[in-house]
Short mmCIF file of C-alpha atoms in Angstrom, two decimals:
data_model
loop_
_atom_site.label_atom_id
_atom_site.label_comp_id
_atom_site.label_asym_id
_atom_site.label_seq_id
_atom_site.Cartn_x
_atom_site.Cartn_y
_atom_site.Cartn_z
CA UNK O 1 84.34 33.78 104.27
CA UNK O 2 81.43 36.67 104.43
CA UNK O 3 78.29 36.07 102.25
CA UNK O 4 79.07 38.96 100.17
CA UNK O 5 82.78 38.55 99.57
CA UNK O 6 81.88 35.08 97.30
CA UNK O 7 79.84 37.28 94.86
CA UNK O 8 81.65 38.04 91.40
CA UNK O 9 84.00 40.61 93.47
CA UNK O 10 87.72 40.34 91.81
CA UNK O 11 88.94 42.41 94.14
CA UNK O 12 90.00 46.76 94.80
CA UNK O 13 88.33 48.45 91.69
CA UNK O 14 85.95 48.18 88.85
CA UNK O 15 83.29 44.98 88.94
CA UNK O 16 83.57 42.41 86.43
CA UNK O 17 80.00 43.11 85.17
CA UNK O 18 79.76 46.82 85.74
CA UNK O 19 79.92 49.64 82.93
CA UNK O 20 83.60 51.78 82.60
CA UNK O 21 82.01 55.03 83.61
CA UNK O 22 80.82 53.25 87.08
CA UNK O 23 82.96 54.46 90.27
CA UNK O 24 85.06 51.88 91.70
CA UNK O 25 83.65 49.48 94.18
CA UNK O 26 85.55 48.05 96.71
CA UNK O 27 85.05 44.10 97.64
CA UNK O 28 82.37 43.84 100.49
CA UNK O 29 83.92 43.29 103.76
CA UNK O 30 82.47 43.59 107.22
CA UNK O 31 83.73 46.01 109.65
CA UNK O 32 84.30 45.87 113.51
CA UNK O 33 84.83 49.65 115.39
CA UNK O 34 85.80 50.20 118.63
CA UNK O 35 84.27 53.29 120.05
CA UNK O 36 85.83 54.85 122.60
CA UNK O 37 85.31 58.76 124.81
CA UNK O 38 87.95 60.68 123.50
CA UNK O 39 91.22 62.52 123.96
CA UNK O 40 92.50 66.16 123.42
CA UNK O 41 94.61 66.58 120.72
CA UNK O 42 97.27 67.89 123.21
CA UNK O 43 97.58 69.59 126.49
CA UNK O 44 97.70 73.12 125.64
CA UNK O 45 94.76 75.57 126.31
CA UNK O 46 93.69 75.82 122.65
CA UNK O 47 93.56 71.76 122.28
CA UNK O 48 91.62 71.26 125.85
CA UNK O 49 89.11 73.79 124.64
CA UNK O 50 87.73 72.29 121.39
CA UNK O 51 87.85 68.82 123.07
CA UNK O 52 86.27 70.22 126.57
CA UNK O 53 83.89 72.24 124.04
CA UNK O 54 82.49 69.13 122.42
CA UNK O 55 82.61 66.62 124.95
CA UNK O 56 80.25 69.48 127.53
CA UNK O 57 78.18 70.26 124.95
CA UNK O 58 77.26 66.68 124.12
CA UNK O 59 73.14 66.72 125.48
CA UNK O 60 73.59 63.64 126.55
CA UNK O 61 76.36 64.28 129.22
CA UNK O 62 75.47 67.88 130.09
CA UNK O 63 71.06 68.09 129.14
CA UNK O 64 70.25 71.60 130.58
CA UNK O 65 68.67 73.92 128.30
CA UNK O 66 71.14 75.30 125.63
CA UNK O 67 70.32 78.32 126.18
CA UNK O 68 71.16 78.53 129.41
CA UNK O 69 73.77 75.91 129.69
CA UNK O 70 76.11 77.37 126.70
CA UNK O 71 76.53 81.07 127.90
CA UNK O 72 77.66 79.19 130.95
CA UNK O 73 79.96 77.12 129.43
CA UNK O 74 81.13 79.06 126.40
CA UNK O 75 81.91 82.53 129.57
CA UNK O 76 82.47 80.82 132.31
CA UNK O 77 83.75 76.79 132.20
CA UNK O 78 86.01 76.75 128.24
CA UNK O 79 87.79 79.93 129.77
CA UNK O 80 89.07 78.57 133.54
CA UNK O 81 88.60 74.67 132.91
CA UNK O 82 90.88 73.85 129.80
CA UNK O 83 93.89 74.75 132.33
CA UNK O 84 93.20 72.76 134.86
CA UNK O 85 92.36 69.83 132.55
CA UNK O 86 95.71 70.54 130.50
CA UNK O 87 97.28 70.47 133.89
CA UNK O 88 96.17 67.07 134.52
CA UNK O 89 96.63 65.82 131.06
CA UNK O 90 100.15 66.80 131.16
CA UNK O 91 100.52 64.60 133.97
CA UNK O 92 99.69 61.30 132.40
CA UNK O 93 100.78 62.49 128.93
CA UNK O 94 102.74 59.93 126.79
CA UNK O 95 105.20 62.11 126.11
CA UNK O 96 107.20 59.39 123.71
CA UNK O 97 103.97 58.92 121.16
CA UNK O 98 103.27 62.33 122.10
CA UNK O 99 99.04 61.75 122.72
CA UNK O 100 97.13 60.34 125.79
CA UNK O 101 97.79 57.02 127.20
CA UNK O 102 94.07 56.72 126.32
CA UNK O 103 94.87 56.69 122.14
CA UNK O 104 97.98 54.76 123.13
CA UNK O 105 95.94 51.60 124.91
CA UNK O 106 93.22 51.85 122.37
CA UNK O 107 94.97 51.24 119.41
CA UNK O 108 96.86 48.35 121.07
CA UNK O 109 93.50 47.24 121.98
CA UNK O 110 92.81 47.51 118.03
CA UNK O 111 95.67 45.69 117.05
CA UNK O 112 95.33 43.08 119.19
CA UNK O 113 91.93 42.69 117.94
CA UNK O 114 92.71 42.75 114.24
CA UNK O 115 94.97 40.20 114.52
CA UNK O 116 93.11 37.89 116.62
CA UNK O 117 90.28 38.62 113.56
CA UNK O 118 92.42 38.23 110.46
CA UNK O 119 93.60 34.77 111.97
CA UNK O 120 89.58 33.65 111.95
CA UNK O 121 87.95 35.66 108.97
CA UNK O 122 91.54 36.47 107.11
CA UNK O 123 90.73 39.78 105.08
CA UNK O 124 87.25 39.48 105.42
CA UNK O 125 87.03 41.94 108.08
CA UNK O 126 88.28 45.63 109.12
CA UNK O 127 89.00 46.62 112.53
CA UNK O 128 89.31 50.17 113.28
CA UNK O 129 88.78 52.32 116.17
CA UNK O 130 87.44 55.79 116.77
CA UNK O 131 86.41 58.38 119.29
CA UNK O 132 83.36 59.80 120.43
CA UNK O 133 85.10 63.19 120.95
CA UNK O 134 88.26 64.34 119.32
CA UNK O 135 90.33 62.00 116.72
CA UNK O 136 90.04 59.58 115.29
CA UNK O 137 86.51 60.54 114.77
CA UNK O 138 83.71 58.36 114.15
CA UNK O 139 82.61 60.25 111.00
CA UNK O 140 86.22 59.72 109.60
CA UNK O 141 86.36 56.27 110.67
CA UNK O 142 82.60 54.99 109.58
CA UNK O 143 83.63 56.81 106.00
CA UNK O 144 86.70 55.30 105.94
CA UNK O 145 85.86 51.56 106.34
CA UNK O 146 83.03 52.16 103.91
CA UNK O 147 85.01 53.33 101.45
CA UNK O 148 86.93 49.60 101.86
CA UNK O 149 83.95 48.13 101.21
CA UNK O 150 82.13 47.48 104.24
CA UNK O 151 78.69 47.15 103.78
CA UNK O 152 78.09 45.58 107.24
CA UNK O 153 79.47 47.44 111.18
CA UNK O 154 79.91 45.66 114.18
CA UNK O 155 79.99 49.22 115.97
CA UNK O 156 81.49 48.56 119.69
CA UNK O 157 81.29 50.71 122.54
CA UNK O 158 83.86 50.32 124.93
CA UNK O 159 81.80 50.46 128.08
CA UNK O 160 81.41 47.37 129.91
CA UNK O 161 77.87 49.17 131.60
CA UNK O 162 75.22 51.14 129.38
CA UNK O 163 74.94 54.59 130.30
CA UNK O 164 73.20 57.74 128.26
CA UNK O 165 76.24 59.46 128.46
CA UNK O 166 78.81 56.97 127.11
CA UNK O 167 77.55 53.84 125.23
CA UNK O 168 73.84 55.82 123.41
CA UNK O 169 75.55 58.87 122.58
CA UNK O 170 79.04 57.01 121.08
CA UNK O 171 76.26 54.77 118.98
CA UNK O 172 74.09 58.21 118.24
CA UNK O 173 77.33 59.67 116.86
CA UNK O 174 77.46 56.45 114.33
CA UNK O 175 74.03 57.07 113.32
CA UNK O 176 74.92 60.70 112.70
CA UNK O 177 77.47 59.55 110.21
CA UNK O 178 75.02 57.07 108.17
CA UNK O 179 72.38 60.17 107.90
CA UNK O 180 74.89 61.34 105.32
CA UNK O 181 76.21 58.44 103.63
CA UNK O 182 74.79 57.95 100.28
CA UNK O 183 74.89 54.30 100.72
CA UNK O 184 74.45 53.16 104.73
CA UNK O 185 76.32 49.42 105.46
CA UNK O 186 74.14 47.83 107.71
CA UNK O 187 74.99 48.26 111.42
CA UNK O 188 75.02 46.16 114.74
CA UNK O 189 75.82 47.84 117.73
CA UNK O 190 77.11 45.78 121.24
CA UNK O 191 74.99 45.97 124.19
CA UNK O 192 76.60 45.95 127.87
CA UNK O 193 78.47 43.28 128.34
CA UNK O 194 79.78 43.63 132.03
CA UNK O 195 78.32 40.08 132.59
CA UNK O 196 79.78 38.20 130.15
CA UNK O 197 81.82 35.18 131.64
CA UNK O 198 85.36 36.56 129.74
CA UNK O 199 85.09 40.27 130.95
CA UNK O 200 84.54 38.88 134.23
CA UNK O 201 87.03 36.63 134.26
CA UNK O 202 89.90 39.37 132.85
CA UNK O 203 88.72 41.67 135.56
CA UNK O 204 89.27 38.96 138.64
CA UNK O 205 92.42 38.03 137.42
CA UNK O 206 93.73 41.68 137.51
CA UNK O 207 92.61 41.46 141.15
CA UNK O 208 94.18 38.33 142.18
CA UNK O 209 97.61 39.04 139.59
CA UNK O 210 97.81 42.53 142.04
CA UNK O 211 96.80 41.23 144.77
CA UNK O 212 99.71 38.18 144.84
CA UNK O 213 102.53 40.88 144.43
CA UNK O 214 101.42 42.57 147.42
CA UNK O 215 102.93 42.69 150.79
CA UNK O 216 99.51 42.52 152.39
CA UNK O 217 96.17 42.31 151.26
CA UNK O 218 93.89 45.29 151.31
CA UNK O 219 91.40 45.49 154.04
CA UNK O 220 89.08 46.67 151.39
CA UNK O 221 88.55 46.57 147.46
CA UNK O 222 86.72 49.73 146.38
CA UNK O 223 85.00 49.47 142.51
CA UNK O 224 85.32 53.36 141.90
CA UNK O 225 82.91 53.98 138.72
CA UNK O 226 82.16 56.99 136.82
CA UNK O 227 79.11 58.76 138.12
CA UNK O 228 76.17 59.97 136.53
CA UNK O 229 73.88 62.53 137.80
CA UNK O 230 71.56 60.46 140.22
CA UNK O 231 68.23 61.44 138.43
CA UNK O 232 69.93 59.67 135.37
CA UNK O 233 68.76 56.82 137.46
CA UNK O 234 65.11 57.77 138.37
CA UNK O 235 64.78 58.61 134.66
CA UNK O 236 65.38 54.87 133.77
CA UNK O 237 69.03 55.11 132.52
CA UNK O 238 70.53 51.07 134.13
CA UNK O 239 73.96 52.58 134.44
CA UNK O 240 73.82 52.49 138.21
CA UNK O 241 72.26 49.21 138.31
CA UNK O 242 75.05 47.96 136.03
CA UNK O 243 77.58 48.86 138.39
CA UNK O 244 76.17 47.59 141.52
CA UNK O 245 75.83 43.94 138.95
CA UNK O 246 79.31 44.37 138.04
CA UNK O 247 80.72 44.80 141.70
CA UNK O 248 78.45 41.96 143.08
CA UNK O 249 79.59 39.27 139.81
CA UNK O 250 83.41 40.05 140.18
CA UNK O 251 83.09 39.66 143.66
CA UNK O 252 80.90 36.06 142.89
CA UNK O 253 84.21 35.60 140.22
CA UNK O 254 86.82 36.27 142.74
CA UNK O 255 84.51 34.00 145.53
CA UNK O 256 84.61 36.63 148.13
CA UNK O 257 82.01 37.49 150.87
CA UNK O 258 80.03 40.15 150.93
CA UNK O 259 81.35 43.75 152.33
CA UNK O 260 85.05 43.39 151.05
CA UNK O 261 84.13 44.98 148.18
CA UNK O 262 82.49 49.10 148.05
CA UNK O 263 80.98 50.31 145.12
CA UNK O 264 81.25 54.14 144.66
CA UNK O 265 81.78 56.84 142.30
CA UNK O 266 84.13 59.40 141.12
CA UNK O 267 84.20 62.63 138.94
CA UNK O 268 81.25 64.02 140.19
CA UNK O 269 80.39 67.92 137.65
CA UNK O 270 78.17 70.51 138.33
CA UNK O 271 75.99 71.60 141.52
CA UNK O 272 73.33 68.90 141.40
CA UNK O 273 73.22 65.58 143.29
CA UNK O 274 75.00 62.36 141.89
CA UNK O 275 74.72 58.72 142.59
CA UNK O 276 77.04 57.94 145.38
CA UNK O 277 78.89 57.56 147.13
CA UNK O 278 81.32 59.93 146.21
CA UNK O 279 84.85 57.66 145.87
CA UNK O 280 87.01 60.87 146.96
CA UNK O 281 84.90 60.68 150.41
CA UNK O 282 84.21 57.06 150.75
CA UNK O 283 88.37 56.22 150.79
CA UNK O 284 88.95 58.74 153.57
CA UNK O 285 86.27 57.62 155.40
CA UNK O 286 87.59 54.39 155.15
CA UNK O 287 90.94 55.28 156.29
CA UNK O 288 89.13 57.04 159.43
CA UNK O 289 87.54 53.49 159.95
CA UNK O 290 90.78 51.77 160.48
CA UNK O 291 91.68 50.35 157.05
CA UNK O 292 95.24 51.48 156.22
CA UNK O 293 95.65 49.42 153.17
CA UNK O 294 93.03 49.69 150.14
CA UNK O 295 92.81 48.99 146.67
CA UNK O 296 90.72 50.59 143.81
CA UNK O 297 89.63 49.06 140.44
CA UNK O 298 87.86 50.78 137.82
CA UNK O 299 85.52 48.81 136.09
CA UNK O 300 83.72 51.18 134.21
CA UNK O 301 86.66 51.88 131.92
CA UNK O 302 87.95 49.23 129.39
CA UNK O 303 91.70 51.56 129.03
CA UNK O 304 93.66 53.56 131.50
CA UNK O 305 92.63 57.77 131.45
CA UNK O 306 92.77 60.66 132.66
CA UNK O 307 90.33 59.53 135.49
CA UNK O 308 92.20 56.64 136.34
CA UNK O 309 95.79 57.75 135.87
CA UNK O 310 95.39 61.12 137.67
CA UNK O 311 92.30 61.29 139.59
CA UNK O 312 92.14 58.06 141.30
CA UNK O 313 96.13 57.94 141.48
CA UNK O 314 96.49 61.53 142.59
CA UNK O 315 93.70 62.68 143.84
CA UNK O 316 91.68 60.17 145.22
CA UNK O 317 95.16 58.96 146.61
CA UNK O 318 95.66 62.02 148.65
CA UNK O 319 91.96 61.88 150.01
CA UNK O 320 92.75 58.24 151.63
CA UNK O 321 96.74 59.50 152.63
CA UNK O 322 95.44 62.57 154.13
CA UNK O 323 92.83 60.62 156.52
CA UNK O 324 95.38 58.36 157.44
CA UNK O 325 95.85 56.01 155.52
CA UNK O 326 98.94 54.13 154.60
CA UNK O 327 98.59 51.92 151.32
CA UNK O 328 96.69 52.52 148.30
CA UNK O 329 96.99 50.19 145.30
CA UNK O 330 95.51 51.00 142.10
CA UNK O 331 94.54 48.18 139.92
CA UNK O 332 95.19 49.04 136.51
CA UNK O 333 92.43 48.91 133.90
CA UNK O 334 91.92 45.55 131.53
CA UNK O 335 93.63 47.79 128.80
CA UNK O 336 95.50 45.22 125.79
CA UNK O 337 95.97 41.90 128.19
CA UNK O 338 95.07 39.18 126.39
CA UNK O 339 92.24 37.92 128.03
CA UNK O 340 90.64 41.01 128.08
CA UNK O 341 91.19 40.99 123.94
CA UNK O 342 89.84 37.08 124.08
CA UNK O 343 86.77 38.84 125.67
CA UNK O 344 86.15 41.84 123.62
CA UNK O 345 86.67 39.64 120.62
CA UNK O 346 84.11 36.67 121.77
CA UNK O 347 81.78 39.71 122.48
CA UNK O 348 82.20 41.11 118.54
CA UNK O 349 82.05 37.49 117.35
CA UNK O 350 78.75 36.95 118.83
CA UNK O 351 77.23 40.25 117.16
CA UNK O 352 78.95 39.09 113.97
CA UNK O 353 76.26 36.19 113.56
CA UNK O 354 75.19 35.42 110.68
CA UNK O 355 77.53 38.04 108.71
CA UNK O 356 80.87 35.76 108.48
CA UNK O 357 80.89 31.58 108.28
#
């Protein structure tokens, strides 16, 4: 039971000691959100543009000068780039739920979590999720669990690694939302966590649970990451250090030797140079080197995308086909299996100190 929740709370509504003109207070409850990067609303050119529009105007992913880098985007990128993206989103598009497989894993994710939380705190504790760009937003969802009485936030960015561009800005878009709150519930937010034992353990067993239905095994494992612009990295930003970390400890977890595992990265924007290397490159030139089978893991990305489902599976595909190779398996992201949820809750648990008995 939480601290607050054994204070003279009866319940939804008015307290027992409080006046009749006082607005309802809800009974104090602590909240856990899972932030994740966002989704268009759909695939068409109007829905790609507001989400494309946000997401590249975000400082912390795109930090040119506005002044010169919205002219550029608002002419030139928001009127060409929204189709190809659609294009792409189309692609992947859970057409049944009708929204990206990206909403559709995270709310399993959030499911999965609540009920692994109401069997340990029962209705002590909320679990929502939200996105950094597009809906549900994290202005709607901090609100929201407020208004259920959650004076405490586990907030939870989905990113194994800390990077600028994901995990500061998703936790700058929560402090946004408290600037205007009239009454701020305390907040915790979750470091990296791409060493903890659980995560680690999830992500080798997606290896070795691929790896056993296999034919063959792959010549080579290749750890294809999101990249970052490489002076990112001379400005003091550990995202490329917590890659390289997370290749070396899953390749500790899975007890392999060194070399059968590459780290690179993919998605590469914009003229300037990246850390590398470049995934798209790296898996022809691997295929040019002899290895006809490979396989490619993304552990940067705690739910299957639009970088996972179409650019590594199409794209990045056709690089390593088109160099001759002959088998490329894709190991699926740690989406809602269940000891990826064990992990993500022992992870919220541990930032929950102190807050729940």
């Amino acid at each position: 039971m939480s601290e607050n929740a054994a204070k003279d709370q009866p319940g939804e509504g008015r307290l027992s000691h409080t006046q009749s003109d006082h607005p309802p207070i809800a009974r104090a409850k602590v909240g856990v959100v899972l932030a994740n990067l966002g989704t268009p609303d759909n695939t068409d050119y109007w829905s790609l543009r507001r989400y494309l529009g946000e997401f590249l105007s975000d400082q912390r992913v795109v930090d040119y000068a506005r002044w010169k880098w919205q002219p550029i985007l608002q002419l030139v990128i928001l009127t060409r780039r929204p189709f190809v993206s659609g294009k792409a989103y189309k692609s992947i598009w859970n057409t049944e739920k009708d929204e990206s497989p990206l909403l559709t894993i995270t709310r399993a994710q959030t499911e999965k979590v609540t009920e692994r939380m109401k069997a340990l705190y029962g209705d002590d504790v909320e679990v929502d999720f939200c996105m950094r760009y597009g809906n549900p937003s994290t202005d709607s969802v901090l609100k929201r669990l407020a208004e259920k009485g959650c004076e405490r936030i586990v907030f939870f960015p989905l990113y194994p690694q800390y990077g600028s561009p994901t995990t500061a800005t998703a936790n700058d878009q929560a402090f946004r939302t408290l600037m205007k709150m009239k009454w701020q519930p305390s907040i915790r937010t979750v470091p990296a966590y791409f060493a903890h034992s659980g995560f680690l353990q999830a992500l080798a067993s997606s290896v070795t649970e691929v790896y056993q239905t296999l034919d063959g095994r792959p010549s080579k494992l290749v750890a294809s990451y999101h990249g970052v612009p490489e002076r990112f990295l001379l400005d003091g930003d550990p995202y490329h250090c917590h890659c390289q970390k997370t290749t070396r400890l899953l390749r500790e977890q899975l007890g392999w030797e060194k070399g059968e595992i590459d780290t690179v990265f993919q998605s590469k924007f914009g003229p300037e140079k990246w850390v590398g290397p470049a995934t798209v490159d790296h898996v022809a030139e691997l295929a040019r080197q002899g290895h006809k089978h490979i396989a490619v893991i993304s552990p940067a990305f705690s739910s299957d995308c639009v970088e996972t489902l179409e650019e590594i599976q199409e794209e990045i595909h056709d690089s390593f086909m088109a160099a001759g190779g002959e088998t490329f398996t894709y190991i699926p992201c740690l989406n809602d299996r269940d000891d990826h949820i064990d992990a993500l809750v022992d992870i919220a648990n541990n930032e929950l100190g102190g807050w729940l008995t």
